[in-house]
PDB file of C-alpha atoms and ligand atoms in Angstrom:
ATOM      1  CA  UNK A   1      55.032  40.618 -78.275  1.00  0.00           C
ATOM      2  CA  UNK A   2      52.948  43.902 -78.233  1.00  0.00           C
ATOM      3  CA  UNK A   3      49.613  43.132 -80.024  1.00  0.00           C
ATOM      4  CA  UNK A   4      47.174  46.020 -81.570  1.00  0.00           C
ATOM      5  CA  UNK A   5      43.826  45.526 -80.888  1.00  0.00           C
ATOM      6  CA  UNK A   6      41.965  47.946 -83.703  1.00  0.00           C
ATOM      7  CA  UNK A   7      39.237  50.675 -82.311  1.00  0.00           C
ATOM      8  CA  UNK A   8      38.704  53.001 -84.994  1.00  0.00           C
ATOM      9  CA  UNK A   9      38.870  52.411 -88.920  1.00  0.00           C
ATOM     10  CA  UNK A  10      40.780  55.077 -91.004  1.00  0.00           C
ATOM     11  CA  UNK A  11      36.610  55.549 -92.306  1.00  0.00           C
ATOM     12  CA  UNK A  12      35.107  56.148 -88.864  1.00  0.00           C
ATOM     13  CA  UNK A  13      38.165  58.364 -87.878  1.00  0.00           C
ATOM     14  CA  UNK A  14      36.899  60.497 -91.083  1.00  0.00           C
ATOM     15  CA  UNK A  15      33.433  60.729 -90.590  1.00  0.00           C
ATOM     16  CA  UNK A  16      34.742  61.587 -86.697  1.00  0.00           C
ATOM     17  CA  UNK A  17      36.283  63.961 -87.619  1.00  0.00           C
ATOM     18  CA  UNK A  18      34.343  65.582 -90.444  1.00  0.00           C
ATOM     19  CA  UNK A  19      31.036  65.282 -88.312  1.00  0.00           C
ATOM     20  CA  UNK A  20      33.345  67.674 -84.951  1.00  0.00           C
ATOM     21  CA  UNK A  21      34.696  69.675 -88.119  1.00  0.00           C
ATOM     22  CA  UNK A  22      31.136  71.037 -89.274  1.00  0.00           C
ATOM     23  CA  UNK A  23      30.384  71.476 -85.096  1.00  0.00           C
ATOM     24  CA  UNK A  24      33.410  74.056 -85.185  1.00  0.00           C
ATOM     25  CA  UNK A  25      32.080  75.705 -88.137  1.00  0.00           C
ATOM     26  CA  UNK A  26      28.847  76.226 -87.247  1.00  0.00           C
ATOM     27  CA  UNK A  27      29.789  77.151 -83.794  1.00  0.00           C
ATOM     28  CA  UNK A  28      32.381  80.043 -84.504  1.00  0.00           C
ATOM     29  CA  UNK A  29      31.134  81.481 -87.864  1.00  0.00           C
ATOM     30  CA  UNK A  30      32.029  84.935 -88.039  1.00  0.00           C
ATOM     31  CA  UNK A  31      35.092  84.806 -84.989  1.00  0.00           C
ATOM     32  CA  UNK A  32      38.092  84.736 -84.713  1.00  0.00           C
ATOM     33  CA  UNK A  33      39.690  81.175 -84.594  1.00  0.00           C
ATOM     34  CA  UNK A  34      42.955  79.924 -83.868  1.00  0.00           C
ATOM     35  CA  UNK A  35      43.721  76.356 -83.986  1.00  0.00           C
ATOM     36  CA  UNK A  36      46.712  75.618 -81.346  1.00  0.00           C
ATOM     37  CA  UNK A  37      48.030  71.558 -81.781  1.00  0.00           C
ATOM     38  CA  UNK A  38      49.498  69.798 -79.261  1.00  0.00           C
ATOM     39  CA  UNK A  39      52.794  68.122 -80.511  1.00  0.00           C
ATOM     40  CA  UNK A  40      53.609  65.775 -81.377  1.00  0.00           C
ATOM     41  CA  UNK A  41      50.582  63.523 -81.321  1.00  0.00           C
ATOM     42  CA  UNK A  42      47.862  66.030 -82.662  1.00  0.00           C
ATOM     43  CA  UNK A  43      49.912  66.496 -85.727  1.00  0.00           C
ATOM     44  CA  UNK A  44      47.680  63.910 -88.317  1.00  0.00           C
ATOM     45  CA  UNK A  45      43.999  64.540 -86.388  1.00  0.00           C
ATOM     46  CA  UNK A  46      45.129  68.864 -86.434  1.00  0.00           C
ATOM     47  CA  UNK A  47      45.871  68.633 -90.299  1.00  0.00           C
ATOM     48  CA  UNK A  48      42.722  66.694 -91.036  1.00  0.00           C
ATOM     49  CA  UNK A  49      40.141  68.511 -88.878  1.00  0.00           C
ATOM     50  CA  UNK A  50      41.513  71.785 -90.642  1.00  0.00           C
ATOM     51  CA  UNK A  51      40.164  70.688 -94.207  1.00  0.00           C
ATOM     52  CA  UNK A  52      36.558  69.669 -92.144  1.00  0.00           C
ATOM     53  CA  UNK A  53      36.413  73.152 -90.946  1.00  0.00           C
ATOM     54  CA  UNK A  54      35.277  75.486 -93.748  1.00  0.00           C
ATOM     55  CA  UNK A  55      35.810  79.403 -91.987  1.00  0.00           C
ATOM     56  CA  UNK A  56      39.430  81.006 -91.720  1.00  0.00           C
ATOM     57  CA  UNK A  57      41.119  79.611 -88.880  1.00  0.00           C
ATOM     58  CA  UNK A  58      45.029  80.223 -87.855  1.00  0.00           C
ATOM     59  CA  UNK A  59      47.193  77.502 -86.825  1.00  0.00           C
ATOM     60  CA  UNK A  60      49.976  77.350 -84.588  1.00  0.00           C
ATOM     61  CA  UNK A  61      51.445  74.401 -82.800  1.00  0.00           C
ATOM     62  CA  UNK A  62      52.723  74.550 -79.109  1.00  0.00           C
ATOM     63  CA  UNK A  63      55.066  71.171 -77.500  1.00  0.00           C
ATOM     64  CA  UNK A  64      54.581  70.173 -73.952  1.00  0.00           C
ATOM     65  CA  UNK A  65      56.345  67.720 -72.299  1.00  0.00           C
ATOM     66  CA  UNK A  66      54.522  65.441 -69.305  1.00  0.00           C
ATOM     67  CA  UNK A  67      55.416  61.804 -70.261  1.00  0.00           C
ATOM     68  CA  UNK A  68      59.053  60.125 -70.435  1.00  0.00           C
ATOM     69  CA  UNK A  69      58.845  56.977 -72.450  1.00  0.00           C
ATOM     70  CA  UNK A  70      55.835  55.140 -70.145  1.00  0.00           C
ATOM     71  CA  UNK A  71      52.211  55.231 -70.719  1.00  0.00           C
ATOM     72  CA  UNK A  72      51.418  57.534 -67.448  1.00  0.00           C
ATOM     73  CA  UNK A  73      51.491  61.580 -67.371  1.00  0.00           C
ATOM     74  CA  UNK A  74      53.774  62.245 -64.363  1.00  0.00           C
ATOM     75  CA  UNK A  75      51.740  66.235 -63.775  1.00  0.00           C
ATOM     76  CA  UNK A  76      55.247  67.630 -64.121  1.00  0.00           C
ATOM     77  CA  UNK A  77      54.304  70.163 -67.515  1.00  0.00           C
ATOM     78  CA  UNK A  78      57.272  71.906 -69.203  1.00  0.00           C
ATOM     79  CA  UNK A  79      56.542  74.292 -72.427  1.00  0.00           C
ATOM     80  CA  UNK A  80      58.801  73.408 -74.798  1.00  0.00           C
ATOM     81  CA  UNK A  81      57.759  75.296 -78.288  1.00  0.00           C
ATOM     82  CA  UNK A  82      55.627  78.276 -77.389  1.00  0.00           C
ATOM     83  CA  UNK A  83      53.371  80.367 -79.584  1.00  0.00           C
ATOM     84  CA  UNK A  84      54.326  81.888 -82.558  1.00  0.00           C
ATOM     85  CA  UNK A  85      50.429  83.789 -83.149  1.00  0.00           C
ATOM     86  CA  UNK A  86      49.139  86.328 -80.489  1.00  0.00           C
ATOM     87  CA  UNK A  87      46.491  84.877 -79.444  1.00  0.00           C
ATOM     88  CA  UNK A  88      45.134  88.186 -77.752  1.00  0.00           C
ATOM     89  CA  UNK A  89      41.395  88.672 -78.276  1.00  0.00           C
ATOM     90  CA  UNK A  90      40.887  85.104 -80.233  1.00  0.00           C
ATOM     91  CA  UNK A  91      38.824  82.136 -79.887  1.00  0.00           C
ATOM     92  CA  UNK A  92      41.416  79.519 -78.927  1.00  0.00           C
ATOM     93  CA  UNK A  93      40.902  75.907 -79.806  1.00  0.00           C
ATOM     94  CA  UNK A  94      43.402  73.499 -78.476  1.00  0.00           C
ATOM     95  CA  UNK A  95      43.370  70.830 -80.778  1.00  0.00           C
ATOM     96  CA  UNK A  96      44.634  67.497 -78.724  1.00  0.00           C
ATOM     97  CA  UNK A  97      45.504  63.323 -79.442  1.00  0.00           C
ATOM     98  CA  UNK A  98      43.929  61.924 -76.250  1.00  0.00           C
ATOM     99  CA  UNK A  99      42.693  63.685 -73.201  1.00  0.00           C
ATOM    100  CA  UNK A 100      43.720  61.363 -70.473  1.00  0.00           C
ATOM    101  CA  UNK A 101      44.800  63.318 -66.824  1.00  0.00           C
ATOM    102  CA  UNK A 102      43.419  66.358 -68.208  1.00  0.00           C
ATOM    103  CA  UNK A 103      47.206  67.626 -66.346  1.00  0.00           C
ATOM    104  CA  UNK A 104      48.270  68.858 -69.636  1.00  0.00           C
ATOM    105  CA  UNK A 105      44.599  70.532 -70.639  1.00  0.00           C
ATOM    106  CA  UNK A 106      44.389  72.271 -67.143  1.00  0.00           C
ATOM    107  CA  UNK A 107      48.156  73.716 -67.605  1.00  0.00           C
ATOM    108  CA  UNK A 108      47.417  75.013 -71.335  1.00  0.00           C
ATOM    109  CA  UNK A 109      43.993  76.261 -70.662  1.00  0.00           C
ATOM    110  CA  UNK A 110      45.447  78.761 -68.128  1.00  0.00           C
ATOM    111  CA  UNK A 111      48.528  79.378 -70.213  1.00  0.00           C
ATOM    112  CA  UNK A 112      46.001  80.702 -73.031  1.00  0.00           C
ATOM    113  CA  UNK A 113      43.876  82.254 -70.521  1.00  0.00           C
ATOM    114  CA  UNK A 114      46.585  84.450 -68.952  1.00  0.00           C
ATOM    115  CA  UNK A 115      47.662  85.055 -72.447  1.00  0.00           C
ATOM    116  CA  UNK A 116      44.809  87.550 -72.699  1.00  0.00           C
ATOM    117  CA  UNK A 117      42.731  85.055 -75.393  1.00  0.00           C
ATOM    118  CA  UNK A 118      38.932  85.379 -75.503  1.00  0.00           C
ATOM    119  CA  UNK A 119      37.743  81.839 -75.150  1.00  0.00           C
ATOM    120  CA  UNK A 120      39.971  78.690 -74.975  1.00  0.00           C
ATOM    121  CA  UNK A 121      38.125  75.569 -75.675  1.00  0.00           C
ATOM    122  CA  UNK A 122      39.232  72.356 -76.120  1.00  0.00           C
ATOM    123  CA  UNK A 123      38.680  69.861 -78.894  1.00  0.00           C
ATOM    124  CA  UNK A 124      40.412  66.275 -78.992  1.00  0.00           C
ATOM    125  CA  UNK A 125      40.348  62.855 -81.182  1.00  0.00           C
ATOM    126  CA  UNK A 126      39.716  60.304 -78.136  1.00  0.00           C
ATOM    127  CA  UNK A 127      38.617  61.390 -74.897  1.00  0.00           C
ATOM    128  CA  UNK A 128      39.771  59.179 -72.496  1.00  0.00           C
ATOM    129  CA  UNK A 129      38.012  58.767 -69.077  1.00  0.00           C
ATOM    130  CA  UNK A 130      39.464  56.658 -66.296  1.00  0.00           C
ATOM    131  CA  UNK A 131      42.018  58.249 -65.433  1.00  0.00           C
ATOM    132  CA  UNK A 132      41.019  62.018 -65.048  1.00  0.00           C
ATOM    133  CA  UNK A 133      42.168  63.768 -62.715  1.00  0.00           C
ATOM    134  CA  UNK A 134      40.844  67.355 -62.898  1.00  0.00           C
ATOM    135  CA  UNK A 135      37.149  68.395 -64.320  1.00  0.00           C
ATOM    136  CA  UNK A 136      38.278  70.075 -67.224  1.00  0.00           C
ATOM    137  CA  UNK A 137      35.836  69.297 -69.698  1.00  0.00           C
ATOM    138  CA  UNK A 138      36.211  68.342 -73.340  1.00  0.00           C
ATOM    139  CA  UNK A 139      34.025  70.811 -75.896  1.00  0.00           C
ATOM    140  CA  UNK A 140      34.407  68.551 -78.762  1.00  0.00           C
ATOM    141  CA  UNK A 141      35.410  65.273 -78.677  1.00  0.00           C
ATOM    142  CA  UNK A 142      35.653  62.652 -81.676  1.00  0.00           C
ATOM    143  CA  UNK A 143      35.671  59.720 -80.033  1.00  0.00           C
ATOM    144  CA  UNK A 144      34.959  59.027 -76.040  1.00  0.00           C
ATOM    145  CA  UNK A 145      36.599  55.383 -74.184  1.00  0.00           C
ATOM    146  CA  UNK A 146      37.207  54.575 -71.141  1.00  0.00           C
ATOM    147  CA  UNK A 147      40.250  53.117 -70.642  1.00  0.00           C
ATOM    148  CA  UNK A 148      43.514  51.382 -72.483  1.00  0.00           C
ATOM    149  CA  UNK A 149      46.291  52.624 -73.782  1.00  0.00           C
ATOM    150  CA  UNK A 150      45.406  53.866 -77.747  1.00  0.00           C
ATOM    151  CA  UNK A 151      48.037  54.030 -80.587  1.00  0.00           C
ATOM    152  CA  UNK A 152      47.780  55.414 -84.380  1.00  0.00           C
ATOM    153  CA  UNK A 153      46.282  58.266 -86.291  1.00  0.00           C
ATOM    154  CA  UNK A 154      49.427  60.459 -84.349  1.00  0.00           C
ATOM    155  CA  UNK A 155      49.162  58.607 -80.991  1.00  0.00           C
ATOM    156  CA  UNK A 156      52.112  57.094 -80.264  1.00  0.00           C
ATOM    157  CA  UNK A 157      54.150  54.785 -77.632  1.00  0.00           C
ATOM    158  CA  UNK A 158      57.471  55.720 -76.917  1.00  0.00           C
ATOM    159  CA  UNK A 159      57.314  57.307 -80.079  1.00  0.00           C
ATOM    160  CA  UNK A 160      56.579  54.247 -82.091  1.00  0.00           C
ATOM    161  CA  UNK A 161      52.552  53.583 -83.963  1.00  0.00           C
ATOM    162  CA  UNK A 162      52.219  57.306 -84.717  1.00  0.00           C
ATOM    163  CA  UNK A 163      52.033  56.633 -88.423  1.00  0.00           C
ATOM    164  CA  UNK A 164      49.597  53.699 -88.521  1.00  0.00           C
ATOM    165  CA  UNK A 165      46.351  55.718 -90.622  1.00  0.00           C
ATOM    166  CA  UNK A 166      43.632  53.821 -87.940  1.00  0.00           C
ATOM    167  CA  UNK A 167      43.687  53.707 -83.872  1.00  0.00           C
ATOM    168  CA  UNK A 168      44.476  50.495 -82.017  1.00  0.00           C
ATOM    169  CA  UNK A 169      44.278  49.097 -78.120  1.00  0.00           C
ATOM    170  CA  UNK A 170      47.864  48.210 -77.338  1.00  0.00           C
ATOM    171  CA  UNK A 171      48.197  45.352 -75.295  1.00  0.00           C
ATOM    172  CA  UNK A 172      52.041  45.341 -74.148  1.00  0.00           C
TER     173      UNK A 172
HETATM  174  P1  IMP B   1      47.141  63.938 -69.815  1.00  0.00           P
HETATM  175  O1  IMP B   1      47.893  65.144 -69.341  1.00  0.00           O
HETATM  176  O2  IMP B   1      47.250  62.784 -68.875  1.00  0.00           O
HETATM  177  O3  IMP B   1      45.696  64.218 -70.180  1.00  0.00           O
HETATM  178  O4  IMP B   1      47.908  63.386 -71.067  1.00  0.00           O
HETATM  179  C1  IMP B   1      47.831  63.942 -72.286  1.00  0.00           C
HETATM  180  C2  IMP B   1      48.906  63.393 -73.202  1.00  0.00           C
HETATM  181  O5  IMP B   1      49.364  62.092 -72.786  1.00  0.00           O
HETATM  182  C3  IMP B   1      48.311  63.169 -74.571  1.00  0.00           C
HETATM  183  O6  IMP B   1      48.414  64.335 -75.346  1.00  0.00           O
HETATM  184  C4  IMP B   1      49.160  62.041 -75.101  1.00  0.00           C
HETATM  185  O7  IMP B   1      50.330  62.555 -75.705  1.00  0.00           O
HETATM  186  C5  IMP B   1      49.536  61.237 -73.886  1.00  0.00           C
HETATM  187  N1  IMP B   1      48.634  60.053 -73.737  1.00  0.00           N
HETATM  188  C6  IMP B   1      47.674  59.841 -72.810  1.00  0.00           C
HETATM  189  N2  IMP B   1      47.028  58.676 -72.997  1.00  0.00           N
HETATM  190  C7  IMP B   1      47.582  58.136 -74.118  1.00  0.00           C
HETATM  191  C8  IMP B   1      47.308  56.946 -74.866  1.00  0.00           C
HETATM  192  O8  IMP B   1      46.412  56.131 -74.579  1.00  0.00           O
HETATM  193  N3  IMP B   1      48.103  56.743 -75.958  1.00  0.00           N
HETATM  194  C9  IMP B   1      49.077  57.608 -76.347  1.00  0.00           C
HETATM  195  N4  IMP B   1      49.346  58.738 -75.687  1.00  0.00           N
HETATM  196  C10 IMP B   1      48.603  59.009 -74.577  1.00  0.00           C
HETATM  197 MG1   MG B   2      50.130  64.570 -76.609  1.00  0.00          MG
END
């Protein structure tokens, strides 16, 4: 029987992520921000860092695909729902679940790069360090562990946990 160990209460996620939310705002007053999620797992921590960020921002969502149904990224990056904004002469934030690899970061930081966009930075719920692989580096991170695999609050295993409101250890 899989067992959920908890790590973050749906009250520390908020304060989280309303503490990183007033960083953003502070940090690109008077730019031009576009908030690019990762699906599917940034989809809960994208829509709630939105309402702690109090300048205009633009929102678009992007899907990769790295992981089959096991708890590993395999490197092997496919795009599977571009861009719908031009992200041309904006501030890019990619708004992520978990940095783990840092495969998929390193792939969608030169993606927005070569798409001509004036800074891409990189802001995600857990930053997760054991297993990094390039040196990438997280601007804005909610939450920082070093290892286990996390569920909840969007994360998900083999597409189960996503909807559980706080963030658990899962101990298969
Ligand atoms: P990376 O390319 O290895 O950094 O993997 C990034 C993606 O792998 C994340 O956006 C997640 O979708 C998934 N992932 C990595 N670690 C975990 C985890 O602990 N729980 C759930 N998904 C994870
Ligand atoms: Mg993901």
């Amino acid at each position: 029987m899989p067992v959920l160990i908890p790590v973050l209460r749906e009250n520390e996620i908020e304060r989280k992520v309303a503490s990183v939310g007033a960083r953003i705002s502070s940090d690109y007053k008077g730019r031009d921000l576009v908030l690019v999620g990762v699906l599917k797992g940034a989809f809960i921590f994208l829509s709630d860092l939105a309402r702690h960020i109090d300048i205009p921002v633009l929102i678009d969502f992007i899907q990769v695909s790295s992981y089959g149904s096991g708890t590993s990224s395999s490197g092997d990056i496919r795009l599977c729902k571009p861009l719908d904004i031009d992200v041309r002469k904006k501030d890019v934030l990619i708004v992520e679940d978990i940095v783990d690899t840092g495969l998929t970061l390193s792939y969608l930081v030169n993606c927005f790069s070569s798409l001509g966009a004036e800074s891409v930075k990189v802001c995600a719920m857990i930053d997760k360090h054991e297993r990094r692989q390039t040196d990438i580096g997280v601007d804005y991170a909610c939450h920082v562990v070093r290892e286990g695999f996390l569920v909840g609050y969007g994360l998900d295993y083999d597409e189960r946990y996503r909807d559980l409101p706080g963030i658990y250890h899962l101990k298969l």
